[in-house]
PDB file of C-alpha atoms in Angstrom:
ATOM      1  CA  UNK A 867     145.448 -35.739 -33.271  1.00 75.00           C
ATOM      2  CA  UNK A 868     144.013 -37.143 -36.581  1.00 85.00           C
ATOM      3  CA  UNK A 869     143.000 -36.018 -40.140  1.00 90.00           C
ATOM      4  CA  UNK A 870     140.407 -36.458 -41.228  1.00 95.00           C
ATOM      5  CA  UNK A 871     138.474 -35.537 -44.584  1.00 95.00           C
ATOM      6  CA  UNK A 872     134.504 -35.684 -45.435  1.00 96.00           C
ATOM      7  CA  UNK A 873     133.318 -35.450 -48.556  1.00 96.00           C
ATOM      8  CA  UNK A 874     131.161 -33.956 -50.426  1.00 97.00           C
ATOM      9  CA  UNK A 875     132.809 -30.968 -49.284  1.00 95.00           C
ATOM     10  CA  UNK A 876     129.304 -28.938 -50.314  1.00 95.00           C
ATOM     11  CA  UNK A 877     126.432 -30.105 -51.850  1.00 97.00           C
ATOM     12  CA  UNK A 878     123.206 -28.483 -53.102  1.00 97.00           C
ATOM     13  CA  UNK A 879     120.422 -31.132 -52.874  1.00 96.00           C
ATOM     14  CA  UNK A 880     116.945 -31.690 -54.221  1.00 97.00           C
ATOM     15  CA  UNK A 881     114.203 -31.901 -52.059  1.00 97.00           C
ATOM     16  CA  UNK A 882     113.514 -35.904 -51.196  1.00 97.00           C
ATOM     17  CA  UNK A 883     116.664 -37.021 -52.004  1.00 97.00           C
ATOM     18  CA  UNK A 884     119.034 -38.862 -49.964  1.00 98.00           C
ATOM     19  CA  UNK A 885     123.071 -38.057 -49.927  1.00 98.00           C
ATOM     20  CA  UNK A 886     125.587 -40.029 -48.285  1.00 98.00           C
ATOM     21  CA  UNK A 887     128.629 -38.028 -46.839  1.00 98.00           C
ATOM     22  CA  UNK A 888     131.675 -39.970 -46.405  1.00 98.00           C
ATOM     23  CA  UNK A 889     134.318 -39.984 -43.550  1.00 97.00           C
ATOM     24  CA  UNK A 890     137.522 -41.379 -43.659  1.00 97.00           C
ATOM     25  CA  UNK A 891     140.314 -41.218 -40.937  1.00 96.00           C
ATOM     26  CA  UNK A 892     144.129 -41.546 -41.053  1.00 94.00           C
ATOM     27  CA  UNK A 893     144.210 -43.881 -38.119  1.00 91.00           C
ATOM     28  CA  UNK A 894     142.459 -46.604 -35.972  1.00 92.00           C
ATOM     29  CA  UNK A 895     139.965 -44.944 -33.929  1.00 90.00           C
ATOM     30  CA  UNK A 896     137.268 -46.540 -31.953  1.00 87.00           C
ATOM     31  CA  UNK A 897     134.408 -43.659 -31.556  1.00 85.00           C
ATOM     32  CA  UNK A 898     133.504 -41.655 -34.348  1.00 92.00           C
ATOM     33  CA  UNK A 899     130.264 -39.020 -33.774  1.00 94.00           C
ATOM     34  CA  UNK A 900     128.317 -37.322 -36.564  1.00 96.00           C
ATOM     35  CA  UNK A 901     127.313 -34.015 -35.552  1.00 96.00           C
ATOM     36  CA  UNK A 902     125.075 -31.584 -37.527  1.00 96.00           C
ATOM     37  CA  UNK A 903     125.421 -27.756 -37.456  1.00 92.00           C
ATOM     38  CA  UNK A 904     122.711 -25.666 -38.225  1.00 90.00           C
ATOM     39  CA  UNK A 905     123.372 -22.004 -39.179  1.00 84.00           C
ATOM     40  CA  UNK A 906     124.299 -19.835 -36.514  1.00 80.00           C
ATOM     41  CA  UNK A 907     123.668 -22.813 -33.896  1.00 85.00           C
ATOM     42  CA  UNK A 908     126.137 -24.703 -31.999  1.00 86.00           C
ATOM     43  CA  UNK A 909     126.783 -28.238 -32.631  1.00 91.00           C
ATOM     44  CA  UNK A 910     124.160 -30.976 -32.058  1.00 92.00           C
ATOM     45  CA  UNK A 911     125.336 -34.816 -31.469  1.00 93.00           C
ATOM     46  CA  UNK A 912     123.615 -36.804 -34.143  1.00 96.00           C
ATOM     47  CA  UNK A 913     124.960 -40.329 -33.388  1.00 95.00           C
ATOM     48  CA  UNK A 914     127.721 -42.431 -32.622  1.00 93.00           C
ATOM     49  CA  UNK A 915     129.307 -44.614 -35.101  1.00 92.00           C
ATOM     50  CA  UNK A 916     130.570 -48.076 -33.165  1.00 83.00           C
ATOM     51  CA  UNK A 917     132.288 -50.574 -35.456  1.00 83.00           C
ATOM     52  CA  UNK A 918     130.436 -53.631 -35.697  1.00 80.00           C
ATOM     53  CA  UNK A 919     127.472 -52.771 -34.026  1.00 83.00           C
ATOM     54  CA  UNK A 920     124.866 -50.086 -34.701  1.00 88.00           C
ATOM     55  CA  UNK A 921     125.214 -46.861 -33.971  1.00 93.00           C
ATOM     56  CA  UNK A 922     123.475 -45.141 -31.114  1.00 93.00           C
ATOM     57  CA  UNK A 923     121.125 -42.177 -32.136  1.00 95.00           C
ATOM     58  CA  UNK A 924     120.756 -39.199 -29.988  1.00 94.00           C
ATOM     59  CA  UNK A 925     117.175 -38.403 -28.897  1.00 93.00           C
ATOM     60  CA  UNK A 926     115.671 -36.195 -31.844  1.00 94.00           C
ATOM     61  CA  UNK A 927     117.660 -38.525 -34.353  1.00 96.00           C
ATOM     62  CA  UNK A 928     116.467 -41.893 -36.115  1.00 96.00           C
ATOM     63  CA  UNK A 929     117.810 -44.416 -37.636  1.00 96.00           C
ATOM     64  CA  UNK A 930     115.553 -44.012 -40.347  1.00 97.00           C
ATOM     65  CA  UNK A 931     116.282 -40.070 -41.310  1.00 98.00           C
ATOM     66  CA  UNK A 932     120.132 -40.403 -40.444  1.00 98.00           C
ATOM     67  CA  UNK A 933     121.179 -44.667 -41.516  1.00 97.00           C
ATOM     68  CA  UNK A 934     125.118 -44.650 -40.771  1.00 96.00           C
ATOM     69  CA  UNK A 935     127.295 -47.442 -41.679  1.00 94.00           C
ATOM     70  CA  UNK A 936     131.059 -48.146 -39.752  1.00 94.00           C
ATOM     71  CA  UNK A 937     132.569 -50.720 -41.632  1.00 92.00           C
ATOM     72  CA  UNK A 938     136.184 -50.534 -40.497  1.00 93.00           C
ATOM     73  CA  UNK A 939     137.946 -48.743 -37.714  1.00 93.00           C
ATOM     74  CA  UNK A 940     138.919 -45.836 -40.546  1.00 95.00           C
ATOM     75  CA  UNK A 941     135.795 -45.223 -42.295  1.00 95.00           C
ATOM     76  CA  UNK A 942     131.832 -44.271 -41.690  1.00 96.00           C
ATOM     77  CA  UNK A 943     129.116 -42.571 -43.461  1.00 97.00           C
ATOM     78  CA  UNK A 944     126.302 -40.917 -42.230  1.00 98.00           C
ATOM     79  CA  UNK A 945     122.874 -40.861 -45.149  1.00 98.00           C
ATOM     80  CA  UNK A 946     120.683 -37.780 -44.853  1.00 98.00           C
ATOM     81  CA  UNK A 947     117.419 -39.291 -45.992  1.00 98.00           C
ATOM     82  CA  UNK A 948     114.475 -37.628 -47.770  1.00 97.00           C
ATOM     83  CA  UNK A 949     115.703 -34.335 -47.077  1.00 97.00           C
ATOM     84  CA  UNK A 950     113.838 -31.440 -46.724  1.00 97.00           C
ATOM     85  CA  UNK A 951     114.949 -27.827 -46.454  1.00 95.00           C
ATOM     86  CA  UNK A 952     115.084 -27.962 -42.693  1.00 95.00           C
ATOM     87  CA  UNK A 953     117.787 -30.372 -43.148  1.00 96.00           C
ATOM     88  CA  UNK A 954     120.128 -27.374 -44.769  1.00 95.00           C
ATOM     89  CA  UNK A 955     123.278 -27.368 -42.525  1.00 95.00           C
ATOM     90  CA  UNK A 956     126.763 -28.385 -42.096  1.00 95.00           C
ATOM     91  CA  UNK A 957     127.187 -32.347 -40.719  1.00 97.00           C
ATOM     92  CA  UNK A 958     130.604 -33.280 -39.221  1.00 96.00           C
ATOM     93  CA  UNK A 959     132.555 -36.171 -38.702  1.00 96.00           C
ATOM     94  CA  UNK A 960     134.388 -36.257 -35.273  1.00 94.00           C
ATOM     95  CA  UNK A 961     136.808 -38.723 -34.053  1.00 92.00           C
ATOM     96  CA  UNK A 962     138.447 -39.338 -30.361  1.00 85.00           C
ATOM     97  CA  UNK A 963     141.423 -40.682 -31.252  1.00 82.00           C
ATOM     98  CA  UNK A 964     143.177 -43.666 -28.190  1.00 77.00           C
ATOM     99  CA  UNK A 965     145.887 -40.650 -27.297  1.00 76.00           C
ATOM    100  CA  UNK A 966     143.446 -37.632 -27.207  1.00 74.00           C
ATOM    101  CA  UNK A 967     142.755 -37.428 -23.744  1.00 70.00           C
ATOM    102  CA  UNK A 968     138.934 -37.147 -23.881  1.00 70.00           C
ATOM    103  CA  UNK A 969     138.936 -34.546 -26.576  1.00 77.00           C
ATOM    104  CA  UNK A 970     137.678 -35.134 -30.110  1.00 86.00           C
ATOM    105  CA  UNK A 971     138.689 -33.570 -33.823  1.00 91.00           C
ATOM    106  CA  UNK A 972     136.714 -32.711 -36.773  1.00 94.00           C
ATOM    107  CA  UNK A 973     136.458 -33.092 -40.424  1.00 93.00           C
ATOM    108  CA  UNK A 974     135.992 -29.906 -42.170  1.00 93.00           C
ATOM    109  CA  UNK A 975     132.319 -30.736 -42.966  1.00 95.00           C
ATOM    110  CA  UNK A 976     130.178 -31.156 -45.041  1.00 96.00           C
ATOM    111  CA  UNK A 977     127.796 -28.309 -46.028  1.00 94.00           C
ATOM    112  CA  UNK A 978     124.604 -29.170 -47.410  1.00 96.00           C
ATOM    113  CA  UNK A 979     121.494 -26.954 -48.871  1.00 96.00           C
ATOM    114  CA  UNK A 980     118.709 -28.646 -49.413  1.00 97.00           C
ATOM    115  CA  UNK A 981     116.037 -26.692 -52.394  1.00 96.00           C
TER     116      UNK A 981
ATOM    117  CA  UNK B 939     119.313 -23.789 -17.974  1.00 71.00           C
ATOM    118  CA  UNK B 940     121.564 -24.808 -20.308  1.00 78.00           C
ATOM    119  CA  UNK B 941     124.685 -26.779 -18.758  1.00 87.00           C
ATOM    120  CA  UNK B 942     126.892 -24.112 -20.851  1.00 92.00           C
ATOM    121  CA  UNK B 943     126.508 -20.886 -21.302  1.00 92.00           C
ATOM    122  CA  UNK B 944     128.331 -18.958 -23.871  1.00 93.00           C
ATOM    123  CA  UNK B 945     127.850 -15.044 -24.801  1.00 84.00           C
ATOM    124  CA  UNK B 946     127.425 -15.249 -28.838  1.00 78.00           C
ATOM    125  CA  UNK B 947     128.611 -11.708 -29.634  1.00 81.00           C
ATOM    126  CA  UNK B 948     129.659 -10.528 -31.833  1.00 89.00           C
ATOM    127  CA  UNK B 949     132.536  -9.091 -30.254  1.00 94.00           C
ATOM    128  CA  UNK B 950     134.709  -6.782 -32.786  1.00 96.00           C
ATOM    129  CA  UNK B 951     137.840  -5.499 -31.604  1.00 96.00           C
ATOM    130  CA  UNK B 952     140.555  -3.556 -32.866  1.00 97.00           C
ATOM    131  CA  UNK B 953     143.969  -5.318 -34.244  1.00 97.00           C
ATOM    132  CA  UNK B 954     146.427  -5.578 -31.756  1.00 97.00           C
ATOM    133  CA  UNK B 955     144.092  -5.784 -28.681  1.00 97.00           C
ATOM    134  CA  UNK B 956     143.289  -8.562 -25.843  1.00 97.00           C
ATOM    135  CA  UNK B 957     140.481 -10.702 -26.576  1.00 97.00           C
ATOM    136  CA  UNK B 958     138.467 -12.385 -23.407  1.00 96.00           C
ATOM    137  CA  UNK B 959     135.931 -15.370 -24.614  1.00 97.00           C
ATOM    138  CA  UNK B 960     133.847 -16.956 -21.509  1.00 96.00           C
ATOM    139  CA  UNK B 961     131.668 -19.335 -20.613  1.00 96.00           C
ATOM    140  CA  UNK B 962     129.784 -20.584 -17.577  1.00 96.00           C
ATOM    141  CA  UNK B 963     128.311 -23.789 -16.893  1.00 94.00           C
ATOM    142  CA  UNK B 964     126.510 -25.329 -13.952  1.00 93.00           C
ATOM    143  CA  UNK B 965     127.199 -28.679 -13.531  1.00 89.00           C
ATOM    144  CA  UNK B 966     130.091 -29.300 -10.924  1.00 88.00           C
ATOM    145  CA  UNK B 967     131.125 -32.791 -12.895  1.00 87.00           C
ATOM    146  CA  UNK B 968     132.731 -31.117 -15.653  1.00 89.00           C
ATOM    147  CA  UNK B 969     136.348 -31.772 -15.496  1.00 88.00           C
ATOM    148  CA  UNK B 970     137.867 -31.146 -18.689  1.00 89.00           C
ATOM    149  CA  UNK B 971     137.574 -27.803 -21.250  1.00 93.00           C
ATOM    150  CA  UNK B 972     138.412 -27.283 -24.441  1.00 94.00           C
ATOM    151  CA  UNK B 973     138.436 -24.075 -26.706  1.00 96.00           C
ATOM    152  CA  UNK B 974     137.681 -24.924 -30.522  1.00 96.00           C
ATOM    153  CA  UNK B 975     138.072 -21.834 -33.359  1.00 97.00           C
ATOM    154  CA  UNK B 976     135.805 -22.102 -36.273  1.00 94.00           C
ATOM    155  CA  UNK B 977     136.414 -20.561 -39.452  1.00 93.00           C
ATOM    156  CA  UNK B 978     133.137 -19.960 -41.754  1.00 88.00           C
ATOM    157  CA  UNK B 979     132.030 -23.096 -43.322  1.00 83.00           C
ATOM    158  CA  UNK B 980     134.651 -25.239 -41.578  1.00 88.00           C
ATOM    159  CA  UNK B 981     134.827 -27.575 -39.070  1.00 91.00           C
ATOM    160  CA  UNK B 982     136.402 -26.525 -35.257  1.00 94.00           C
ATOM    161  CA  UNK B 983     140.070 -26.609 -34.773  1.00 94.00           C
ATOM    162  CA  UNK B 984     140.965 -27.817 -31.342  1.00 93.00           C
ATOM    163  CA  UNK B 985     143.211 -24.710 -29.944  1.00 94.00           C
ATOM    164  CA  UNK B 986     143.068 -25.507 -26.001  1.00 93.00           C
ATOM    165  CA  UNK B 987     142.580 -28.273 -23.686  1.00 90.00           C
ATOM    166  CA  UNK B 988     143.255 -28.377 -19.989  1.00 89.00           C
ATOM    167  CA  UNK B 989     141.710 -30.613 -16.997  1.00 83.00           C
ATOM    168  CA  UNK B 990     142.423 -28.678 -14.288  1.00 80.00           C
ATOM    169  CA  UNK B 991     141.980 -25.293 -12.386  1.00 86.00           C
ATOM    170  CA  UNK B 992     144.567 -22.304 -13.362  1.00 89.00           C
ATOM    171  CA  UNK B 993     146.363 -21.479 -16.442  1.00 92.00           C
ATOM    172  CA  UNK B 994     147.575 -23.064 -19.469  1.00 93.00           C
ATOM    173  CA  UNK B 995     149.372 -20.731 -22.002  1.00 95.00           C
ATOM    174  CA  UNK B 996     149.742 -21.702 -26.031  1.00 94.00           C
ATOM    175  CA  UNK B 997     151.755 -19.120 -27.685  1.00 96.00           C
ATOM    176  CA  UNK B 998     149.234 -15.935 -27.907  1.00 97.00           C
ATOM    177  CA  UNK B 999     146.439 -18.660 -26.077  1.00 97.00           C
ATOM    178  CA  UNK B1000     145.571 -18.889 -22.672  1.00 97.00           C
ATOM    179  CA  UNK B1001     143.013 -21.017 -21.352  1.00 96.00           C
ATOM    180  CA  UNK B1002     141.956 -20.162 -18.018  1.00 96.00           C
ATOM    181  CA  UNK B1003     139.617 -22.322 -15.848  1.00 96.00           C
ATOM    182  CA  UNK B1004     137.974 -21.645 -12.453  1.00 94.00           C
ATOM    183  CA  UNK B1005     136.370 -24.647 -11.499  1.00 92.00           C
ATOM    184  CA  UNK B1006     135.059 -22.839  -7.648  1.00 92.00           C
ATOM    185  CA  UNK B1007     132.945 -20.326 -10.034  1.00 93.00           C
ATOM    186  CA  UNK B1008     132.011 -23.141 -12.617  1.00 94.00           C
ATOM    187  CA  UNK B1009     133.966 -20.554 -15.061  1.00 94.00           C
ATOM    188  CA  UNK B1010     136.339 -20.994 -18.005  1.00 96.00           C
ATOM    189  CA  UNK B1011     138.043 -18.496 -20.366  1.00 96.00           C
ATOM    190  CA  UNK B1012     140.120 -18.276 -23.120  1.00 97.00           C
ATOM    191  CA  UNK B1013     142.366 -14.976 -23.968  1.00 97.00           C
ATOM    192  CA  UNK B1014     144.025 -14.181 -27.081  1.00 97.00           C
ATOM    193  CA  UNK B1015     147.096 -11.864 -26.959  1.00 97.00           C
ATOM    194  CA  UNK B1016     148.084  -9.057 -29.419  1.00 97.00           C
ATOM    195  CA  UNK B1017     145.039 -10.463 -31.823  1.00 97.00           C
ATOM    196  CA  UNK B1018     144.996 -10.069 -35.991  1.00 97.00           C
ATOM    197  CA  UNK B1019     142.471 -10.253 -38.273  1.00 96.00           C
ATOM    198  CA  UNK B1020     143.240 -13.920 -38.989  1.00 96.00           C
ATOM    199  CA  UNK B1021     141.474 -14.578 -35.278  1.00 97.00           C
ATOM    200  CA  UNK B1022     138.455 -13.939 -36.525  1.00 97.00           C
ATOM    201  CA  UNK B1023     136.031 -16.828 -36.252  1.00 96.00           C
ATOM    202  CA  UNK B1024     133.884 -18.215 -33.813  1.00 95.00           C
ATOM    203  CA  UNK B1025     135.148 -19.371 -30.650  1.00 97.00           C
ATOM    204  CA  UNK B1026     133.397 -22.655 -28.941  1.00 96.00           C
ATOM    205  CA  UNK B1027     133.959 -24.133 -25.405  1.00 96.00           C
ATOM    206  CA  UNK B1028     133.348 -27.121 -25.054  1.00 94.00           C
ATOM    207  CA  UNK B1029     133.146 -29.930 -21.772  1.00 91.00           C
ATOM    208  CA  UNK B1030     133.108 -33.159 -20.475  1.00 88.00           C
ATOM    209  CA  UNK B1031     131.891 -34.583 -17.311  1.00 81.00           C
ATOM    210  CA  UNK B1032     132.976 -37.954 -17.759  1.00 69.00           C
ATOM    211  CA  UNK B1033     135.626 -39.530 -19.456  1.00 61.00           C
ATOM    212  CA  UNK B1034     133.982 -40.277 -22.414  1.00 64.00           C
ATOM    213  CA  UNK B1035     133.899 -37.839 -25.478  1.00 61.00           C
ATOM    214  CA  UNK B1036     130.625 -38.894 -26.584  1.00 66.00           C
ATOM    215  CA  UNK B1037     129.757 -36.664 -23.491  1.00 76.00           C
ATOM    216  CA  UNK B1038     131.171 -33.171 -24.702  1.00 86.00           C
ATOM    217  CA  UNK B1039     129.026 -30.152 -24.278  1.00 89.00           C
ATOM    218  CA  UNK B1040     129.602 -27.070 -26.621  1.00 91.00           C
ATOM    219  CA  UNK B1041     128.941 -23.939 -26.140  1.00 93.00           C
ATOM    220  CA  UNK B1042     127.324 -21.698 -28.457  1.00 91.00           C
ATOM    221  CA  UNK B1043     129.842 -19.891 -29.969  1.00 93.00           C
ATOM    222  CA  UNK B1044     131.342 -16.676 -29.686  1.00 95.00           C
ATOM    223  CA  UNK B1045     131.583 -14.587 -33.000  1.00 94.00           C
ATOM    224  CA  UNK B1046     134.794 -12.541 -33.155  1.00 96.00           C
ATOM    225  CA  UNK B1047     135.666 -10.297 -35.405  1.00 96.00           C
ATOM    226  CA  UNK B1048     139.474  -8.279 -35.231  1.00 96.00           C
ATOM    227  CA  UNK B1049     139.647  -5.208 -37.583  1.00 95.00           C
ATOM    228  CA  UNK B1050     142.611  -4.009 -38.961  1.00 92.00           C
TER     229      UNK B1050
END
């Protein structure tokens, strides 16, 4: 397994700002996913974060809206851009960690309203 | 068709009684399941995984999977109140996890 914490934990946004959630992981891990959670929806892949490269969107998602950075094997962000109220849900950080056998863990989110 | 299908409740039952969570899914590929619990406003908590056909207990857990139906379920024994969340499958085709396919979510609620 793996721990990992996100933060801001919450965060109430204005409308056209940008917020940048932060993930950061207790051990090496190779894939890390952002996922977004809208309320009472299941969970929707945003991207995957690969270190030293960029990361590869999901079709619905752009770099552009959703910019993540993966600067070390511990440690990724994922920018909500120019939000807008449709953007009010909970975004996760997800790791597969080398001894998970396919299986992947999450943060505890980050839940975001957007006014 | 979705490649998962997941009933979303709610299901409420009374304290002390089994709980049965399914979900379907139509593509054959699948090979491995997993059973996440979410709490309101947190993120899932892995509770089951399993690769194969049959049983696999976890304490008051069991994760059943019927790969000739294309069915999985999860039951919880003698459930309490602190069960109640929502309930995800979740499944992979291939072995990569940027391939996992969720369920819905089933919302349980156990009253005392």
């Amino acid at each position: 397994s793996a721990v990992i914490s996100q933060k801001p934990s919450r965060d109430i946004c204005q409308r056209g700002t940008s917020l940048t959630i932060q993930c950061q992981v207790d051990s090496q891990v190779t894939m890390m996913f952002w996922y977004r959670q809208q309320p009472g929806q299941s969970l929707t892949l945003i991207a995957t974060a690969n270190q030293g490269s960029e990361a590869t969107y999901e079709s619905g998602f752009v770099i552009d809206k959703f910019p993540i950075s993966r600067p070390n094997l511990t440690f990724s962000t994922l920018t909500v851009s120019n939000m807008s109220p449709e953007d009010s849900s909970i975004y996760l950080c997800s790791v597969a960690p080398p001894d998970s056998g396919n299986t992947i863990y999450f943060g505890e989110g980050s839940w975001l309203t957007v006014v | 068709q979705k490649e998962v299908e997941q009933d979303p409740g709610p299901l409420s039952v009374p304290e002390g009684a089994i709980v049965s969570l399914n979900c379907t899914y139509s593509n054959s590929a699948f090979q491995y399941f997993m059973w996440y619990r979410q709490y309101s406003r947190k993120g899932p908590e892995l509770l089951m995984y399993t690769y194969s056909s049959g049983n696999k207990e976890d304490g008051r857990f069991t994760a059943q999977v019927d790969k000739s139906s294309k069915y999985i379920s999860l039951f919880i024994r003698d459930s309490q109140p602190s069960d109640s969340a929502t309930y995800l499958c979740a499944m992979i085709a291939y072995s990569s996890a940027s391939k996992i396919i969720f369920g819905s979510g089933t919302r349980l609620s156990i009253r005392p």
